[in-house]
Coordinates of C-alpha atoms in Angstrom, one line a residue:
X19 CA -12.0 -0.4 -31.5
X20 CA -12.1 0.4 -27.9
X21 CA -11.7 3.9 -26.3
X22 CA -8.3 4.2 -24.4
X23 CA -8.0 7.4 -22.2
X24 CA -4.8 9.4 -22.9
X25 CA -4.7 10.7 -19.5
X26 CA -4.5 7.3 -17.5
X27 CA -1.7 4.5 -17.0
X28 CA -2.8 0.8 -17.2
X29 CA -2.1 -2.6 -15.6
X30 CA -1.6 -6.0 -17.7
X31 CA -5.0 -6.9 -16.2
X32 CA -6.7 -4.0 -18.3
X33 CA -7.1 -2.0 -14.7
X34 CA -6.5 1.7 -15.4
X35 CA -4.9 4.0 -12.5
X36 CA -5.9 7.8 -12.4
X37 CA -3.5 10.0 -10.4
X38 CA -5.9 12.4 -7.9
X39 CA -4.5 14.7 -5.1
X40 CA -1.2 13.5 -3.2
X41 CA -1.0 9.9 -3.1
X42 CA -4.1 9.0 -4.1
X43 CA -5.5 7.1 -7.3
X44 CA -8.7 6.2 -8.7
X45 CA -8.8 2.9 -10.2
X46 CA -11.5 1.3 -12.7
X47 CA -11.6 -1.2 -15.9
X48 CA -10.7 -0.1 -19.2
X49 CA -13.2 -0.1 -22.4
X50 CA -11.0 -2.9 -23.8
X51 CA -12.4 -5.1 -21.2
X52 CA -15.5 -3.9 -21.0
X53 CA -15.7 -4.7 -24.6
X54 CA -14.2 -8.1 -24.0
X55 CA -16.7 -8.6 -20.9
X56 CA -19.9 -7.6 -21.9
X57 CA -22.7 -6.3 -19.7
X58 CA -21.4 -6.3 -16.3
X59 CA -24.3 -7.3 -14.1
X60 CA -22.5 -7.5 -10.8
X61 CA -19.1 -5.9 -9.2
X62 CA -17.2 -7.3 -6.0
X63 CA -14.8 -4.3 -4.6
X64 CA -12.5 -4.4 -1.7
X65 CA -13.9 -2.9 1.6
X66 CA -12.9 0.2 2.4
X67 CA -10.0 0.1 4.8
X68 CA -8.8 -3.1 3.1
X69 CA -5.2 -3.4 2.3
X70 CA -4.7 -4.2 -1.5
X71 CA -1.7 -5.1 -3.3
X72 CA -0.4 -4.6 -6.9
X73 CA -1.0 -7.5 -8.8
X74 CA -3.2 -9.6 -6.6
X75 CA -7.0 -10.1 -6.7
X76 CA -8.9 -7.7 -4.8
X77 CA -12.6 -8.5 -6.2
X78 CA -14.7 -9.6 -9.3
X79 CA -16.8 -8.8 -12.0
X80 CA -19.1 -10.7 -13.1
X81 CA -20.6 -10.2 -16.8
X82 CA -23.5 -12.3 -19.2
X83 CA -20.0 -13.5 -20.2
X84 CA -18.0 -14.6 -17.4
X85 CA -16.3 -13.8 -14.3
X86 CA -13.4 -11.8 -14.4
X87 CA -11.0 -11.1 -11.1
X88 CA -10.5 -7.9 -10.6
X89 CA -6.2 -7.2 -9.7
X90 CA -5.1 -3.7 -7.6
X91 CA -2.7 -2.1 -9.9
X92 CA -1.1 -0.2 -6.9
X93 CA -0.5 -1.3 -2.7
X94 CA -1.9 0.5 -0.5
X95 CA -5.2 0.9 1.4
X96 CA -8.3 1.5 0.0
X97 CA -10.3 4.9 1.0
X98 CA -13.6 5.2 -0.9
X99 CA -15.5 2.8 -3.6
X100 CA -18.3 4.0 -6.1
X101 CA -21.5 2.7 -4.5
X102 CA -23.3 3.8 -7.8
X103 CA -21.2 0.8 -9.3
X104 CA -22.2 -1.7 -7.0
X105 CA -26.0 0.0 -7.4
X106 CA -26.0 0.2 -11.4
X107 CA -22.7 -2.0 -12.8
X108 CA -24.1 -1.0 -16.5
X109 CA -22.2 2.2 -15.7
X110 CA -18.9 0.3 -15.8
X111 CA -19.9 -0.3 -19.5
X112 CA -21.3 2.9 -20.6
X113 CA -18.8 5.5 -18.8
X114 CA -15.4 2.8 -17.8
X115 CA -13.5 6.3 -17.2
X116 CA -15.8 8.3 -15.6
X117 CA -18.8 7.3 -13.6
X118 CA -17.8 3.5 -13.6
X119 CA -14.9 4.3 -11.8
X120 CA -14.4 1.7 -9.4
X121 CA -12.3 2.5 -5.8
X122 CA -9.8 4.8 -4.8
X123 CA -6.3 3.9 -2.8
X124 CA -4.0 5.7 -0.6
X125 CA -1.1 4.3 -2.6
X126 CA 2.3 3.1 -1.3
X127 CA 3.5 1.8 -4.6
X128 CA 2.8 0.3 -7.6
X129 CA 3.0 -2.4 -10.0
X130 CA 4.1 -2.2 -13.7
X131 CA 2.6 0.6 -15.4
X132 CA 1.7 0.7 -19.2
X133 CA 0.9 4.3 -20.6
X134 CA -2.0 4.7 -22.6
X135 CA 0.0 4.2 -26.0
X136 CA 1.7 1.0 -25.0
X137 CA -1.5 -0.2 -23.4
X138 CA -3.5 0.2 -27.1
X139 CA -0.8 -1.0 -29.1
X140 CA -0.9 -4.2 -26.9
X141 CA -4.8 -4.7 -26.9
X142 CA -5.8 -2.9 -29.7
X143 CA -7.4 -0.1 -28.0
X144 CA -7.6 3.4 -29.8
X145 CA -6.5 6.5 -28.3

C-alpha cells in the first residue's frame, strides 16, 4: 500500500497541498499516484507567474505508463517550481513528499480538500 503523509490535505486528482508560511502552499503528487503511474520520465509545471485555478489543468506528467494531467488544488499564482523535478522526475517517484515536490502558489483559495484519512480510505493509501 501506498504512503499517505499525515500532515498534508489532498485533491480528488491525488495532488497533495502542504501549508508553508502565510498564504503559501507547496503542491506535489501523492504516492498513490505515483504508484498508479509508474516512473515518471517527464513533468510539465505551470510558469512561474502563471495564474492557476483549483480544479483545472495546469500541466502534465508523463510516465512509461501514460500521461496524466496535472490539476491545481488551490487559485492563485504560482511563485517557485522545483527545477530538480523537471531535471530528475524519478524524484517524484522515490521522495512524492519531499524532494519531488512540484510548485508552490500564493493562494487565494481552494478547491475541495480531503484530509489524509479520507484521502486513504478512498484510494487505499496507508497512513
Amino acid at each position: 500500500m501506498a504512503k499517505v503523509a499525515a500532515e498534508l490535505q489532498y485533491s480528488d486528482e491525488h495532488e497533495w497541498v502542504s501549508r508553508g508560511d502565510g498564504n503559501v502552499v507547496s503542491i506535489g503528487i501523492s504516492a498513490v499516484a505515483t504508484d498508479a503511474l509508474g516512473d515518471i520520465v517527464y513533468v510539465d509545471l505551470p510558469e512561474v507567474g502563471s495564474a492557476v485555478t483549483a480544479g483545472e489543468t495546469c500541466g502534465e506528467v508523463e510516465s512509461t505508463k501514460s500521461v496524466s494531467d496535472l490539476y491545481a488544488p488551490v487559485t492563485g499564482e504560482v511563485t517557485e517550481i522545483n527545477p530538480t523535478v523537471i531535471e530528475n522526475p524519478a524524484l517524484i517517484n522515490s521522495d512524492p513528499y519531499g524532494a519531488g515536490w512540484l510548485f508552490k502558489v500564493a493562494a487565494d483559495s481552494e478547491g475541495p480538500l480531503l484530509s489524509a484519512e479520507e484521502y486513504a480510505a478512498k484510494n487505499g493509501g496507508e497512513l
